[in-house]
mmCIF file of C-alpha atoms in Angstrom:
data_model
loop_
_atom_site.group_PDB
_atom_site.id
_atom_site.type_symbol
_atom_site.label_atom_id
_atom_site.label_comp_id
_atom_site.label_asym_id
_atom_site.label_seq_id
_atom_site.Cartn_x
_atom_site.Cartn_y
_atom_site.Cartn_z
ATOM 1 C CA MET A 1396 62.081 113.060 155.777
ATOM 2 C CA GLU A 1397 65.434 112.118 154.293
ATOM 3 C CA TYR A 1398 66.215 113.333 150.817
ATOM 4 C CA SER A 1399 68.743 111.526 148.671
ATOM 5 C CA ILE A 1400 70.453 112.206 145.381
ATOM 6 C CA LYS A 1401 70.317 109.459 142.787
ATOM 7 C CA HIS A 1402 72.111 109.144 139.474
ATOM 8 C CA LEU A 1403 69.487 108.237 136.899
ATOM 9 C CA THR A 1404 70.198 105.248 134.699
ATOM 10 C CA GLU A 1405 68.942 105.089 131.134
ATOM 11 C CA GLU A 1406 66.020 102.956 132.378
ATOM 12 C CA ASP A 1407 65.227 105.544 135.070
ATOM 13 C CA ARG A 1408 65.259 108.328 132.497
ATOM 14 C CA LYS A 1409 62.889 106.434 130.210
ATOM 15 C CA ALA A 1410 60.500 105.820 133.112
ATOM 16 C CA PHE A 1411 60.640 109.446 134.294
ATOM 17 C CA LYS A 1412 60.247 110.728 130.736
ATOM 18 C CA LYS A 1413 56.683 109.429 130.780
ATOM 19 C CA THR A 1414 55.759 111.703 133.699
ATOM 20 C CA HIS A 1415 58.452 114.419 133.663
ATOM 21 C CA GLU A 1416 59.047 116.313 130.426
ATOM 22 C CA LEU A 1417 62.605 117.357 131.331
ATOM 23 C CA ALA A 1418 63.711 113.933 132.544
ATOM 24 C CA GLU A 1419 65.188 112.975 129.168
ATOM 25 C CA THR A 1420 68.103 115.395 129.510
ATOM 26 C CA LYS A 1421 68.565 115.187 133.276
ATOM 27 C CA GLU A 1422 70.877 112.749 134.998
ATOM 28 C CA TRP A 1423 70.357 113.382 138.714
ATOM 29 C CA ALA A 1424 67.239 113.279 140.894
ATOM 30 C CA VAL A 1425 66.485 114.491 144.411
ATOM 31 C CA MET A 1426 64.222 111.914 145.990
ATOM 32 C CA ASP A 1427 62.456 110.813 149.144
ATOM 33 C CA GLY A 1428 62.244 107.079 148.749
ATOM 34 C CA SER A 1429 60.522 106.534 145.426
ATOM 35 C CA ILE A 1430 59.074 110.058 145.155
ATOM 36 C CA VAL A 1431 61.059 112.286 142.809
ATOM 37 C CA PHE A 1432 61.064 115.948 143.839
ATOM 38 C CA SER A 1433 63.269 117.334 141.095
ATOM 39 C CA VAL A 1434 65.671 116.318 138.345
ATOM 40 C CA HIS A 1435 68.944 118.052 137.480
ATOM 41 C CA ASP A 1436 71.746 118.060 134.919
ATOM 42 C CA THR A 1437 74.560 117.790 137.459
ATOM 43 C CA GLU A 1438 75.157 116.260 140.865
ATOM 44 C CA LEU A 1439 76.041 119.731 142.188
ATOM 45 C CA GLU A 1440 72.653 121.144 141.127
ATOM 46 C CA ALA A 1441 70.925 118.189 142.776
ATOM 47 C CA ALA A 1442 72.942 118.692 145.976
ATOM 48 C CA ALA A 1443 71.961 122.374 146.072
ATOM 49 C CA GLU A 1444 68.285 121.427 145.698
ATOM 50 C CA GLN A 1445 68.645 118.775 148.395
ATOM 51 C CA THR A 1446 70.114 121.413 150.726
ATOM 52 C CA LYS A 1447 67.205 123.784 150.017
ATOM 53 C CA LEU A 1448 64.654 121.046 150.730
ATOM 54 C CA ASN A 1449 66.422 120.076 153.968
ATOM 55 C CA LEU A 1450 66.527 123.716 155.136
ATOM 56 C CA ALA A 1451 62.869 124.276 154.261
ATOM 57 C CA GLU A 1452 61.910 121.194 156.247
ATOM 58 C CA LYS A 1453 63.935 122.353 159.272
ATOM 59 C CA ILE A 1454 62.320 125.795 159.114
ATOM 60 C CA PHE A 1455 58.869 124.205 158.986
ATOM 61 C CA ASP A 1456 59.732 121.935 161.942
ATOM 62 C CA LEU A 1457 60.912 124.958 163.967
ATOM 63 C CA TYR A 1458 57.710 126.830 163.085
ATOM 64 C CA GLU A 1459 55.629 123.904 164.369
ATOM 65 C CA VAL A 1460 57.538 123.859 167.675
ATOM 66 C CA TRP A 1461 57.164 127.653 168.026
ATOM 67 C CA ARG A 1462 53.437 127.475 167.156
ATOM 68 C CA GLU A 1463 52.781 124.699 169.686
ATOM 69 C CA GLY A 1464 54.499 126.646 172.463
ATOM 70 C CA LEU A 1465 52.719 129.884 171.613
ATOM 71 C CA SER A 1466 49.301 128.253 171.358
ATOM 72 C CA ASP A 1467 49.832 126.595 174.766
ATOM 73 C CA ARG A 1468 50.887 129.884 176.396
ATOM 74 C CA LEU A 1469 48.048 131.887 174.855
ATOM 75 C CA GLY A 1470 45.444 129.152 175.149
ATOM 76 C CA VAL A 1471 44.462 129.352 171.480
ATOM 77 C CA SER A 1472 44.407 126.766 168.700
ATOM 78 C CA ASN A 1473 47.185 126.133 166.218
ATOM 79 C CA GLU A 1474 44.788 127.258 163.490
ATOM 80 C CA THR A 1475 44.400 130.645 165.194
ATOM 81 C CA ILE A 1476 48.181 131.048 165.233
ATOM 82 C CA ASP A 1477 48.390 130.029 161.557
ATOM 83 C CA GLU A 1478 45.713 132.578 160.604
ATOM 84 C CA ALA A 1479 47.485 135.350 162.518
ATOM 85 C CA VAL A 1480 50.780 134.508 160.832
ATOM 86 C CA GLN A 1481 49.134 134.467 157.386
ATOM 87 C CA ASP A 1482 47.621 137.894 158.066
ATOM 88 C CA HIS A 1483 51.126 139.301 158.609
ATOM 89 C CA ILE A 1484 52.986 137.671 155.730
#
């Protein structure tokens, strides 16, 4: 998934205001295509949020690779691995 930062026009803000309470005062959005994940006052805040989302996605992707390898080696399902991980979080 690729996240992008978009400067919100006045029209964008009016449209987002209908579904996002804070959109009226925010000028930047972090998006994936047409899905808005968050809105921010400054481009720097939006860039920080974009970085967090990108890192979270990479961590999740690495977890999936680790889980697949472990489930293959142990001969158990991915769900079993997920349950064991949840028990230790």
